[in-house]
C-alpha cells in the first residue's frame, strides 16, 4: 500500500511537467506560386543551348523570357514529367543560375516549399529576363541516367529550360536553337532547320517542346517507314547501324499493323528515336510525335540470337494512341509542376503492354513462339509474387511516386510497377470475354479502334476516366465491366490472374529446360535466373533477387550476399545448376558457402524439384483465341 501511495504523487508531477513544456502551433504555410491559367503568355521565349561539351556532359543554356509588367514573378523548373508518372525533374543538376534584366543581375530566391520554383522581382521598365545556367548531366551511373556520351546525346528540353508560373504550358510560345558537336546529326518530333551542326527548331508551345526530345549522334542512320513515320538511329559505333532490309521491313510492318489496328494516326509525322548503345543509359519514353528508345548496340547485328529489346518500339509507338492522344484525366496537367493522379496506369501502361506484344507478333519483330515464351515468363514472374497476397493491382499505380524505380530488397513481396505486366494479363482476359460473349465477332481490336481511333491527324489530347473505359467496353460487348475490372484491380489473391491465358487456349507449365526467350534474357542480363526452382537470381554469384517464401528465402539468403562455393567447390553458374539437378528427388540439401560483407556462412537450401523454367502449353488442338489475337490484320 505504501508503494502505491508513493507512485501517485510522481504521476501528478509528471503530468504537471508536461503541462509546463512549450507546445508550439504549426506555422502557416502559404503557397506563393501562381496557379496556371488558360491564357496566352505575353511573348515568345527563346532558348539557346550549347550541347557541344559532350566530354564533360555539360549543357550551357541561355534563355530569354519576355515580361509584361514589373513585380513578383516565379520561374519553374519542370518537376512532374509526362510518361514518368512521378516528380522526376532533375533539379539537382541545374547549376550556375543567373537572371538579369536590362543588364542588371537580379537576386532570386528558391521557394521554401517547392524547390523547383524560383522567385524574383522584375524591376520597373524591364521587358525581358536574360537567363543563363548549366545543366550538368550525369557522368556516372550513381548520378542518374547517363544521357551524354562522346558519340551521342539525348537532349530533353525540360532539363535545359525554365518557364513562367501562372500559365498553361500550352499557352507559352517558345523558339529553340541547339548547337551540337561538329558532324553530328539530330532528330526530334519537332521540325528544325539545320545549318551545319546548329539546329533551329520550329516555334511551338512549351508543352509541345517538352514533348519533343532530341537524339543526336556521330553515327546516324535514318529510314522512312511510311509517308509519316521515320526511324532515326544513333549508335556507339558505325558498325551497329548495319540493319538489313528484312529488319527494316519488320519495323515498317509495325507501323502498318498499328495503323490498321487503331484506324487513325494521331500525329502529322512521327519520329522513332532509337539509340543502339551500352554507353548512354537505357530509356523507353513515349511522346505524341516521337519516342525515346534505348537498346543494346547489337539490336540489329545479333538479331537471330533472340528478340532482345524488340518489344520496346511497339510499346512506345502504341503510346501515341494510348497515353498521349487518349490520356487518363489525372495524367494530364496544365503545367509540369502540378501533381498527377496515376490511378489509371493499368490502362495507360497495362493495355499498352498488351498491344506492344500483340503488335510485336503481328509485325514479325517477335515470332509467334517468342511472343508465347515472353508471355510465359511474364505470367510466371507474377505467379510467384507473394506481394499479390496483400497489395492489389490498383495500388501498384502509386509505385512511380513511392519508389521512383529505386532498387528493392524483396520486390516479389513489396511489388513494383506491376500494372504493366499484370495489367496486360487483365486485358488479355478482357479479350477472351469479348470474343466469348460475341461468338468470336468482337475482340480487343474493336475496343482499340473505338477508344483510340477518332479523327486522323488529331494530335491533341482527349482525356478519359474509369467510366469512359467501361462505356467503351460496353459499346463493344455489354457486360458487367465495372464489376469485372473492380475485382481485378482490388483483389488480394495468391498467384497471377491467369484466366485470360487459359481461356485463350494456353496453360502455364514448367519444364527443366529454358525457352529460347528465357535463355536470351539471361544472356543479355549476364545473369542466372533460378526464380522458379530455388528462388533466387545471381550475377557472377552475387545474389540479385530472392523470392519471398521460396527455398532461398527459407535458408536466410538476401540480396547483396554472394555465393562463393557450391558443395565445397568455387561458384560457377553451371555448378549451381548441376547441384540443383543432382538434388532432384533427393533429401540431401544444396550446400552453399555464402559471403555477406566480411562474414562467411554455410547455407543449406532444401529443394528437390530440380530446375524449373516457365513456358506455355497449348490446351487441346487447333487454333486458339490467343493464336488469332497474334495474327496480323490483312
PDB file of C-alpha atoms in Angstrom, residues 62-352:
ATOM      1  CA  UNK A  62      20.875  30.952 -72.439  1.00  0.00           C
ATOM      2  CA  UNK A  63      17.194  31.760 -72.245  1.00  0.00           C
ATOM      3  CA  UNK A  64      15.167  34.913 -72.793  1.00  0.00           C
ATOM      4  CA  UNK A  65      11.727  35.247 -71.203  1.00  0.00           C
ATOM      5  CA  UNK A  66       9.681  38.352 -72.109  1.00  0.00           C
ATOM      6  CA  UNK A  67       7.915  40.088 -69.214  1.00  0.00           C
ATOM      7  CA  UNK A  68       4.849  42.310 -69.402  1.00  0.00           C
ATOM      8  CA  UNK A  69       4.938  44.064 -66.049  1.00  0.00           C
ATOM      9  CA  UNK A  70       7.173  44.729 -63.042  1.00  0.00           C
ATOM     10  CA  UNK A  71       6.757  42.981 -59.728  1.00  0.00           C
ATOM     11  CA  UNK A  72       6.823  39.471 -58.311  1.00  0.00           C
ATOM     12  CA  UNK A  73       7.413  36.631 -60.797  1.00  0.00           C
ATOM     13  CA  UNK A  74       8.008  32.913 -60.357  1.00  0.00           C
ATOM     14  CA  UNK A  75      10.012  30.705 -62.705  1.00  0.00           C
ATOM     15  CA  UNK A  76       9.594  26.935 -62.636  1.00  0.00           C
ATOM     16  CA  UNK A  77      11.879  24.024 -63.471  1.00  0.00           C
ATOM     17  CA  UNK A  78       9.726  21.097 -64.718  1.00  0.00           C
ATOM     18  CA  UNK A  79       9.002  18.604 -61.945  1.00  0.00           C
ATOM     19  CA  UNK A  80       6.135  16.257 -62.919  1.00  0.00           C
ATOM     20  CA  UNK A  81       7.010  14.899 -66.341  1.00  0.00           C
ATOM     21  CA  UNK A  82       4.590  13.135 -68.715  1.00  0.00           C
ATOM     22  CA  UNK A  83       5.438   9.466 -69.141  1.00  0.00           C
ATOM     23  CA  UNK A  84       7.444   9.321 -65.929  1.00  0.00           C
ATOM     24  CA  UNK A  85       4.315   9.406 -63.757  1.00  0.00           C
ATOM     25  CA  UNK A  86       6.210  10.993 -60.865  1.00  0.00           C
ATOM     26  CA  UNK A  87       8.151  14.096 -59.788  1.00  0.00           C
ATOM     27  CA  UNK A  88      11.375  13.140 -61.566  1.00  0.00           C
ATOM     28  CA  UNK A  89      12.691  16.520 -62.773  1.00  0.00           C
ATOM     29  CA  UNK A  90      16.459  16.561 -62.119  1.00  0.00           C
ATOM     30  CA  UNK A  91      16.585  19.917 -60.351  1.00  0.00           C
ATOM     31  CA  UNK A  92      19.829  18.947 -58.599  1.00  0.00           C
ATOM     32  CA  UNK A  93      21.645  19.153 -61.934  1.00  0.00           C
ATOM     33  CA  UNK A  94      20.764  22.817 -62.564  1.00  0.00           C
ATOM     34  CA  UNK A  95      23.775  24.982 -61.647  1.00  0.00           C
ATOM     35  CA  UNK A  96      25.159  28.478 -62.184  1.00  0.00           C
ATOM     36  CA  UNK A  97      21.761  30.176 -62.410  1.00  0.00           C
ATOM     37  CA  UNK A  98      21.922  33.882 -63.255  1.00  0.00           C
ATOM     38  CA  UNK A  99      18.896  36.058 -64.036  1.00  0.00           C
ATOM     39  CA  UNK A 100      19.351  39.555 -65.467  1.00  0.00           C
ATOM     40  CA  UNK A 101      17.041  42.365 -66.545  1.00  0.00           C
ATOM     41  CA  UNK A 102      18.437  45.266 -68.563  1.00  0.00           C
ATOM     42  CA  UNK A 103      21.949  44.081 -67.791  1.00  0.00           C
ATOM     43  CA  UNK A 104      21.305  44.113 -64.036  1.00  0.00           C
ATOM     44  CA  UNK A 105      21.765  40.897 -62.064  1.00  0.00           C
ATOM     45  CA  UNK A 106      18.585  40.095 -60.165  1.00  0.00           C
ATOM     46  CA  UNK A 107      18.582  38.232 -56.855  1.00  0.00           C
ATOM     47  CA  UNK A 108      16.467  35.083 -56.875  1.00  0.00           C
ATOM     48  CA  UNK A 109      15.057  33.023 -54.029  1.00  0.00           C
ATOM     49  CA  UNK A 110      14.164  29.370 -54.189  1.00  0.00           C
ATOM     50  CA  UNK A 111      10.716  28.594 -52.825  1.00  0.00           C
ATOM     51  CA  UNK A 112      10.846  27.128 -49.322  1.00  0.00           C
ATOM     52  CA  UNK A 113       8.090  24.613 -50.042  1.00  0.00           C
ATOM     53  CA  UNK A 114       8.774  23.742 -53.686  1.00  0.00           C
ATOM     54  CA  UNK A 115      12.457  23.640 -54.577  1.00  0.00           C
ATOM     55  CA  UNK A 116      11.584  23.640 -58.291  1.00  0.00           C
ATOM     56  CA  UNK A 117      10.355  27.264 -58.076  1.00  0.00           C
ATOM     57  CA  UNK A 118      12.443  30.452 -58.169  1.00  0.00           C
ATOM     58  CA  UNK A 119      11.029  33.824 -57.096  1.00  0.00           C
ATOM     59  CA  UNK A 120      12.283  37.145 -58.468  1.00  0.00           C
ATOM     60  CA  UNK A 121      11.181  40.782 -58.536  1.00  0.00           C
ATOM     61  CA  UNK A 122      11.020  42.198 -62.058  1.00  0.00           C
ATOM     62  CA  UNK A 123      12.242  45.822 -61.983  1.00  0.00           C
ATOM     63  CA  UNK A 124      10.313  48.738 -63.430  1.00  0.00           C
ATOM     64  CA  UNK A 125      10.930  49.173 -67.148  1.00  0.00           C
ATOM     65  CA  UNK A 126      12.213  45.630 -67.772  1.00  0.00           C
ATOM     66  CA  UNK A 127      10.916  43.962 -70.928  1.00  0.00           C
ATOM     67  CA  UNK A 128      12.693  40.618 -70.688  1.00  0.00           C
ATOM     68  CA  UNK A 129      14.695  38.340 -68.435  1.00  0.00           C
ATOM     69  CA  UNK A 130      18.069  37.123 -69.656  1.00  0.00           C
ATOM     70  CA  UNK A 131      18.780  33.793 -68.008  1.00  0.00           C
ATOM     71  CA  UNK A 132      21.905  31.645 -68.038  1.00  0.00           C
ATOM     72  CA  UNK A 133      22.679  28.341 -66.352  1.00  0.00           C
ATOM     73  CA  UNK A 134      24.296  24.957 -66.875  1.00  0.00           C
ATOM     74  CA  UNK A 135      22.632  21.590 -66.774  1.00  0.00           C
ATOM     75  CA  UNK A 136      25.245  19.147 -65.520  1.00  0.00           C
ATOM     76  CA  UNK A 137      24.270  15.758 -66.909  1.00  0.00           C
ATOM     77  CA  UNK A 138      25.338  12.529 -65.239  1.00  0.00           C
ATOM     78  CA  UNK A 139      28.829  11.215 -65.958  1.00  0.00           C
ATOM     79  CA  UNK A 140      28.479   8.096 -63.781  1.00  0.00           C
ATOM     80  CA  UNK A 141      25.583   5.799 -63.034  1.00  0.00           C
ATOM     81  CA  UNK A 142      25.291   6.842 -59.385  1.00  0.00           C
ATOM     82  CA  UNK A 143      24.459  10.394 -60.547  1.00  0.00           C
ATOM     83  CA  UNK A 144      21.434   9.318 -62.571  1.00  0.00           C
ATOM     84  CA  UNK A 145      20.830   8.164 -66.116  1.00  0.00           C
ATOM     85  CA  UNK A 146      23.745   8.927 -68.444  1.00  0.00           C
ATOM     86  CA  UNK A 147      22.319  10.959 -71.338  1.00  0.00           C
ATOM     87  CA  UNK A 148      25.506  12.311 -72.941  1.00  0.00           C
ATOM     88  CA  UNK A 149      28.426  10.285 -74.313  1.00  0.00           C
ATOM     89  CA  UNK A 150      31.267  11.076 -76.740  1.00  0.00           C
ATOM     90  CA  UNK A 151      29.197   9.509 -79.554  1.00  0.00           C
ATOM     91  CA  UNK A 152      25.593  10.537 -78.800  1.00  0.00           C
ATOM     92  CA  UNK A 153      23.285  12.544 -76.594  1.00  0.00           C
ATOM     93  CA  UNK A 154      19.649  12.601 -75.546  1.00  0.00           C
ATOM     94  CA  UNK A 155      18.528  16.211 -75.083  1.00  0.00           C
ATOM     95  CA  UNK A 156      15.352  16.585 -73.045  1.00  0.00           C
ATOM     96  CA  UNK A 157      14.060  20.148 -73.121  1.00  0.00           C
ATOM     97  CA  UNK A 158      12.762  20.119 -69.551  1.00  0.00           C
ATOM     98  CA  UNK A 159      16.382  19.827 -68.401  1.00  0.00           C
ATOM     99  CA  UNK A 160      17.552  22.962 -70.191  1.00  0.00           C
ATOM    100  CA  UNK A 161      14.734  25.449 -69.652  1.00  0.00           C
ATOM    101  CA  UNK A 162      12.634  27.316 -67.121  1.00  0.00           C
ATOM    102  CA  UNK A 163       9.104  28.566 -67.660  1.00  0.00           C
ATOM    103  CA  UNK A 164       6.911  31.246 -66.054  1.00  0.00           C
ATOM    104  CA  UNK A 165       4.395  30.137 -63.447  1.00  0.00           C
ATOM    105  CA  UNK A 166       0.774  31.136 -63.826  1.00  0.00           C
ATOM    106  CA  UNK A 167       0.120  29.878 -67.362  1.00  0.00           C
ATOM    107  CA  UNK A 168      -0.906  26.633 -69.028  1.00  0.00           C
ATOM    108  CA  UNK A 169       2.281  25.404 -70.686  1.00  0.00           C
ATOM    109  CA  UNK A 170       0.396  25.025 -73.978  1.00  0.00           C
ATOM    110  CA  UNK A 171      -0.088  28.826 -73.958  1.00  0.00           C
ATOM    111  CA  UNK A 172       3.625  29.720 -73.632  1.00  0.00           C
ATOM    112  CA  UNK A 173       5.332  30.152 -77.049  1.00  0.00           C
ATOM    113  CA  UNK A 174       8.994  29.176 -77.345  1.00  0.00           C
ATOM    114  CA  UNK A 175      11.680  29.103 -80.037  1.00  0.00           C
ATOM    115  CA  UNK A 176      14.769  26.935 -79.504  1.00  0.00           C
ATOM    116  CA  UNK A 177      18.219  26.644 -81.080  1.00  0.00           C
ATOM    117  CA  UNK A 178      20.829  23.982 -80.285  1.00  0.00           C
ATOM    118  CA  UNK A 179      24.469  23.644 -81.298  1.00  0.00           C
ATOM    119  CA  UNK A 180      25.612  20.022 -81.467  1.00  0.00           C
ATOM    120  CA  UNK A 181      29.191  18.768 -81.961  1.00  0.00           C
ATOM    121  CA  UNK A 182      30.542  19.199 -85.483  1.00  0.00           C
ATOM    122  CA  UNK A 183      29.496  16.428 -87.833  1.00  0.00           C
ATOM    123  CA  UNK A 184      26.645  15.182 -85.663  1.00  0.00           C
ATOM    124  CA  UNK A 185      23.091  14.746 -86.873  1.00  0.00           C
ATOM    125  CA  UNK A 186      19.963  15.157 -84.767  1.00  0.00           C
ATOM    126  CA  UNK A 187      16.331  14.035 -84.862  1.00  0.00           C
ATOM    127  CA  UNK A 188      13.253  15.176 -82.957  1.00  0.00           C
ATOM    128  CA  UNK A 189       9.485  15.192 -83.265  1.00  0.00           C
ATOM    129  CA  UNK A 190       9.811  18.983 -83.570  1.00  0.00           C
ATOM    130  CA  UNK A 191      10.854  20.117 -87.079  1.00  0.00           C
ATOM    131  CA  UNK A 192      14.144  22.008 -87.386  1.00  0.00           C
ATOM    132  CA  UNK A 193      16.356  23.682 -89.962  1.00  0.00           C
ATOM    133  CA  UNK A 194      19.994  22.667 -89.746  1.00  0.00           C
ATOM    134  CA  UNK A 195      22.934  24.868 -90.665  1.00  0.00           C
ATOM    135  CA  UNK A 196      25.909  22.643 -90.152  1.00  0.00           C
ATOM    136  CA  UNK A 197      25.519  21.299 -86.617  1.00  0.00           C
ATOM    137  CA  UNK A 198      23.258  24.147 -85.468  1.00  0.00           C
ATOM    138  CA  UNK A 199      19.554  23.289 -85.447  1.00  0.00           C
ATOM    139  CA  UNK A 200      16.868  25.980 -85.277  1.00  0.00           C
ATOM    140  CA  UNK A 201      13.627  24.407 -84.145  1.00  0.00           C
ATOM    141  CA  UNK A 202      10.178  25.455 -85.231  1.00  0.00           C
ATOM    142  CA  UNK A 203       8.498  27.894 -82.861  1.00  0.00           C
ATOM    143  CA  UNK A 204       5.971  26.000 -80.791  1.00  0.00           C
ATOM    144  CA  UNK A 205       4.396  25.995 -77.340  1.00  0.00           C
ATOM    145  CA  UNK A 206       6.280  24.875 -74.249  1.00  0.00           C
ATOM    146  CA  UNK A 207       4.118  21.764 -73.751  1.00  0.00           C
ATOM    147  CA  UNK A 208       4.973  20.562 -77.261  1.00  0.00           C
ATOM    148  CA  UNK A 209       8.647  21.461 -76.855  1.00  0.00           C
ATOM    149  CA  UNK A 210       8.973  19.292 -73.746  1.00  0.00           C
ATOM    150  CA  UNK A 211       7.144  16.528 -75.636  1.00  0.00           C
ATOM    151  CA  UNK A 212       9.756  16.665 -78.440  1.00  0.00           C
ATOM    152  CA  UNK A 213      13.143  15.421 -77.147  1.00  0.00           C
ATOM    153  CA  UNK A 214      16.220  15.003 -79.321  1.00  0.00           C
ATOM    154  CA  UNK A 215      18.575  12.147 -80.121  1.00  0.00           C
ATOM    155  CA  UNK A 216      21.802  13.336 -81.741  1.00  0.00           C
ATOM    156  CA  UNK A 217      24.913  11.422 -82.614  1.00  0.00           C
ATOM    157  CA  UNK A 218      28.114  10.993 -84.522  1.00  0.00           C
ATOM    158  CA  UNK A 219      26.892   7.760 -86.121  1.00  0.00           C
ATOM    159  CA  UNK A 220      23.419   8.283 -87.525  1.00  0.00           C
ATOM    160  CA  UNK A 221      21.041   6.499 -89.885  1.00  0.00           C
ATOM    161  CA  UNK A 222      17.517   7.379 -90.949  1.00  0.00           C
ATOM    162  CA  UNK A 223      14.907   5.125 -92.567  1.00  0.00           C
ATOM    163  CA  UNK A 224      11.461   6.076 -93.902  1.00  0.00           C
ATOM    164  CA  UNK A 225       8.976   3.551 -92.531  1.00  0.00           C
ATOM    165  CA  UNK A 226       5.864   5.168 -94.000  1.00  0.00           C
ATOM    166  CA  UNK A 227       4.982   8.539 -95.530  1.00  0.00           C
ATOM    167  CA  UNK A 228       4.500   9.883 -91.977  1.00  0.00           C
ATOM    168  CA  UNK A 229       6.890   7.792 -89.864  1.00  0.00           C
ATOM    169  CA  UNK A 230      10.694   7.689 -89.743  1.00  0.00           C
ATOM    170  CA  UNK A 231      13.207   5.578 -87.842  1.00  0.00           C
ATOM    171  CA  UNK A 232      16.211   7.616 -86.614  1.00  0.00           C
ATOM    172  CA  UNK A 233      19.122   5.563 -85.305  1.00  0.00           C
ATOM    173  CA  UNK A 234      22.232   6.620 -83.392  1.00  0.00           C
ATOM    174  CA  UNK A 235      24.881   4.117 -82.315  1.00  0.00           C
ATOM    175  CA  UNK A 236      28.040   3.788 -80.259  1.00  0.00           C
ATOM    176  CA  UNK A 237      29.881   2.711 -83.407  1.00  0.00           C
ATOM    177  CA  UNK A 238      29.081   2.825 -87.111  1.00  0.00           C
ATOM    178  CA  UNK A 239      29.095  -0.988 -87.397  1.00  0.00           C
ATOM    179  CA  UNK A 240      25.943  -1.265 -85.289  1.00  0.00           C
ATOM    180  CA  UNK A 241      23.928   0.687 -87.865  1.00  0.00           C
ATOM    181  CA  UNK A 242      24.072  -2.274 -90.266  1.00  0.00           C
ATOM    182  CA  UNK A 243      20.370  -3.128 -90.320  1.00  0.00           C
ATOM    183  CA  UNK A 244      19.288  -5.468 -93.113  1.00  0.00           C
ATOM    184  CA  UNK A 245      16.369  -4.725 -95.463  1.00  0.00           C
ATOM    185  CA  UNK A 246      14.384  -7.504 -93.771  1.00  0.00           C
ATOM    186  CA  UNK A 247      14.910  -5.942 -90.341  1.00  0.00           C
ATOM    187  CA  UNK A 248      13.793  -2.521 -91.549  1.00  0.00           C
ATOM    188  CA  UNK A 249      10.802  -4.190 -93.231  1.00  0.00           C
ATOM    189  CA  UNK A 250       9.667  -5.569 -89.848  1.00  0.00           C
ATOM    190  CA  UNK A 251       9.661  -2.022 -88.471  1.00  0.00           C
ATOM    191  CA  UNK A 252       7.667  -0.861 -91.493  1.00  0.00           C
ATOM    192  CA  UNK A 253       5.165  -3.608 -90.803  1.00  0.00           C
ATOM    193  CA  UNK A 254       4.905  -2.405 -87.194  1.00  0.00           C
ATOM    194  CA  UNK A 255       3.684   0.965 -88.462  1.00  0.00           C
ATOM    195  CA  UNK A 256       1.336  -0.677 -90.965  1.00  0.00           C
ATOM    196  CA  UNK A 257      -0.200  -3.043 -88.393  1.00  0.00           C
ATOM    197  CA  UNK A 258      -0.585  -0.246 -85.839  1.00  0.00           C
ATOM    198  CA  UNK A 259      -2.470   1.964 -88.282  1.00  0.00           C
ATOM    199  CA  UNK A 260      -4.683  -0.967 -89.299  1.00  0.00           C
ATOM    200  CA  UNK A 261      -5.423  -1.623 -85.635  1.00  0.00           C
ATOM    201  CA  UNK A 262      -6.243   1.899 -84.475  1.00  0.00           C
ATOM    202  CA  UNK A 263      -7.650   3.229 -87.737  1.00  0.00           C
ATOM    203  CA  UNK A 264      -6.185   6.719 -87.359  1.00  0.00           C
ATOM    204  CA  UNK A 265      -2.794   8.340 -86.836  1.00  0.00           C
ATOM    205  CA  UNK A 266      -2.604  10.968 -84.105  1.00  0.00           C
ATOM    206  CA  UNK A 267       0.433  12.803 -85.441  1.00  0.00           C
ATOM    207  CA  UNK A 268       1.301  14.784 -88.533  1.00  0.00           C
ATOM    208  CA  UNK A 269       4.603  12.906 -88.556  1.00  0.00           C
ATOM    209  CA  UNK A 270       6.260  10.537 -86.119  1.00  0.00           C
ATOM    210  CA  UNK A 271       9.947  10.025 -85.322  1.00  0.00           C
ATOM    211  CA  UNK A 272      11.261   6.858 -83.700  1.00  0.00           C
ATOM    212  CA  UNK A 273      14.420   7.868 -81.816  1.00  0.00           C
ATOM    213  CA  UNK A 274      16.492   4.703 -81.388  1.00  0.00           C
ATOM    214  CA  UNK A 275      19.862   4.535 -79.613  1.00  0.00           C
ATOM    215  CA  UNK A 276      21.998   1.411 -80.010  1.00  0.00           C
ATOM    216  CA  UNK A 277      24.258   1.801 -77.013  1.00  0.00           C
ATOM    217  CA  UNK A 278      25.953   0.399 -73.960  1.00  0.00           C
ATOM    218  CA  UNK A 279      27.242   3.864 -73.062  1.00  0.00           C
ATOM    219  CA  UNK A 280      24.107   6.012 -72.858  1.00  0.00           C
ATOM    220  CA  UNK A 281      21.533   4.990 -70.279  1.00  0.00           C
ATOM    221  CA  UNK A 282      18.611   2.809 -71.288  1.00  0.00           C
ATOM    222  CA  UNK A 283      15.305   4.540 -71.908  1.00  0.00           C
ATOM    223  CA  UNK A 284      11.800   3.883 -73.165  1.00  0.00           C
ATOM    224  CA  UNK A 285       9.720   7.058 -73.069  1.00  0.00           C
ATOM    225  CA  UNK A 286       6.652   7.963 -75.071  1.00  0.00           C
ATOM    226  CA  UNK A 287       5.775  11.218 -76.782  1.00  0.00           C
ATOM    227  CA  UNK A 288       2.979  12.278 -79.078  1.00  0.00           C
ATOM    228  CA  UNK A 289       5.039  12.515 -82.255  1.00  0.00           C
ATOM    229  CA  UNK A 290       8.148  10.605 -81.220  1.00  0.00           C
ATOM    230  CA  UNK A 291       9.556   8.152 -78.706  1.00  0.00           C
ATOM    231  CA  UNK A 292      12.897   7.735 -76.953  1.00  0.00           C
ATOM    232  CA  UNK A 293      14.161   4.159 -77.224  1.00  0.00           C
ATOM    233  CA  UNK A 294      17.449   2.858 -75.859  1.00  0.00           C
ATOM    234  CA  UNK A 295      18.511  -0.719 -76.621  1.00  0.00           C
ATOM    235  CA  UNK A 296      21.699  -2.775 -76.734  1.00  0.00           C
ATOM    236  CA  UNK A 297      24.190  -1.983 -79.546  1.00  0.00           C
ATOM    237  CA  UNK A 298      23.631  -5.398 -81.170  1.00  0.00           C
ATOM    238  CA  UNK A 299      19.909  -4.813 -81.699  1.00  0.00           C
ATOM    239  CA  UNK A 300      20.376  -5.393 -85.439  1.00  0.00           C
ATOM    240  CA  UNK A 301      23.694  -7.243 -85.658  1.00  0.00           C
ATOM    241  CA  UNK A 302      22.651 -10.062 -83.271  1.00  0.00           C
ATOM    242  CA  UNK A 303      19.047 -10.224 -84.455  1.00  0.00           C
ATOM    243  CA  UNK A 304      18.998 -14.020 -84.780  1.00  0.00           C
ATOM    244  CA  UNK A 305      20.166 -14.626 -81.192  1.00  0.00           C
ATOM    245  CA  UNK A 306      16.760 -13.700 -79.815  1.00  0.00           C
ATOM    246  CA  UNK A 307      14.145 -10.938 -79.706  1.00  0.00           C
ATOM    247  CA  UNK A 308      16.065  -8.908 -77.142  1.00  0.00           C
ATOM    248  CA  UNK A 309      14.509  -5.453 -76.673  1.00  0.00           C
ATOM    249  CA  UNK A 310      12.404  -5.597 -79.845  1.00  0.00           C
ATOM    250  CA  UNK A 311       9.247  -5.214 -77.773  1.00  0.00           C
ATOM    251  CA  UNK A 312      10.246  -1.647 -76.867  1.00  0.00           C
ATOM    252  CA  UNK A 313       9.321   0.118 -80.110  1.00  0.00           C
ATOM    253  CA  UNK A 314       5.856  -1.482 -80.384  1.00  0.00           C
ATOM    254  CA  UNK A 315       5.163  -0.429 -76.793  1.00  0.00           C
ATOM    255  CA  UNK A 316       6.296   3.171 -77.215  1.00  0.00           C
ATOM    256  CA  UNK A 317       4.572   3.558 -80.589  1.00  0.00           C
ATOM    257  CA  UNK A 318       1.291   2.357 -79.073  1.00  0.00           C
ATOM    258  CA  UNK A 319       1.594   5.190 -76.569  1.00  0.00           C
ATOM    259  CA  UNK A 320       0.972   7.713 -79.335  1.00  0.00           C
ATOM    260  CA  UNK A 321      -2.620   6.462 -79.159  1.00  0.00           C
ATOM    261  CA  UNK A 322      -2.798   5.206 -75.570  1.00  0.00           C
ATOM    262  CA  UNK A 323      -1.234   7.661 -73.156  1.00  0.00           C
ATOM    263  CA  UNK A 324      -0.680  10.644 -75.421  1.00  0.00           C
ATOM    264  CA  UNK A 325      -3.822  11.151 -77.575  1.00  0.00           C
ATOM    265  CA  UNK A 326      -6.167   9.319 -75.183  1.00  0.00           C
ATOM    266  CA  UNK A 327      -4.851  10.096 -71.727  1.00  0.00           C
ATOM    267  CA  UNK A 328      -6.203   9.467 -68.234  1.00  0.00           C
ATOM    268  CA  UNK A 329      -7.594  12.726 -66.908  1.00  0.00           C
ATOM    269  CA  UNK A 330      -5.297  12.508 -63.901  1.00  0.00           C
ATOM    270  CA  UNK A 331      -2.214  12.234 -66.095  1.00  0.00           C
ATOM    271  CA  UNK A 332      -2.856  15.483 -67.955  1.00  0.00           C
ATOM    272  CA  UNK A 333      -1.948  18.612 -66.050  1.00  0.00           C
ATOM    273  CA  UNK A 334      -1.945  22.278 -67.018  1.00  0.00           C
ATOM    274  CA  UNK A 335       1.758  22.654 -66.250  1.00  0.00           C
ATOM    275  CA  UNK A 336       4.740  20.492 -65.304  1.00  0.00           C
ATOM    276  CA  UNK A 337       4.621  21.238 -61.585  1.00  0.00           C
ATOM    277  CA  UNK A 338       1.090  20.067 -60.817  1.00  0.00           C
ATOM    278  CA  UNK A 339       0.956  16.536 -59.312  1.00  0.00           C
ATOM    279  CA  UNK A 340      -0.506  13.742 -61.426  1.00  0.00           C
ATOM    280  CA  UNK A 341      -3.037  11.091 -60.439  1.00  0.00           C
ATOM    281  CA  UNK A 342      -1.753   7.725 -61.691  1.00  0.00           C
ATOM    282  CA  UNK A 343      -4.770   5.569 -60.841  1.00  0.00           C
ATOM    283  CA  UNK A 344      -5.451   4.545 -64.463  1.00  0.00           C
ATOM    284  CA  UNK A 345      -1.934   3.399 -65.325  1.00  0.00           C
ATOM    285  CA  UNK A 346      -3.318  -0.140 -65.663  1.00  0.00           C
ATOM    286  CA  UNK A 347      -4.933   1.221 -68.854  1.00  0.00           C
ATOM    287  CA  UNK A 348      -2.229   3.709 -69.871  1.00  0.00           C
ATOM    288  CA  UNK A 349       0.638   1.243 -69.403  1.00  0.00           C
ATOM    289  CA  UNK A 350      -1.095  -2.101 -68.926  1.00  0.00           C
ATOM    290  CA  UNK A 351      -3.032  -2.019 -72.178  1.00  0.00           C
ATOM    291  CA  UNK A 352      -0.030  -0.535 -73.975  1.00  0.00           C
TER     292      UNK A 352
END
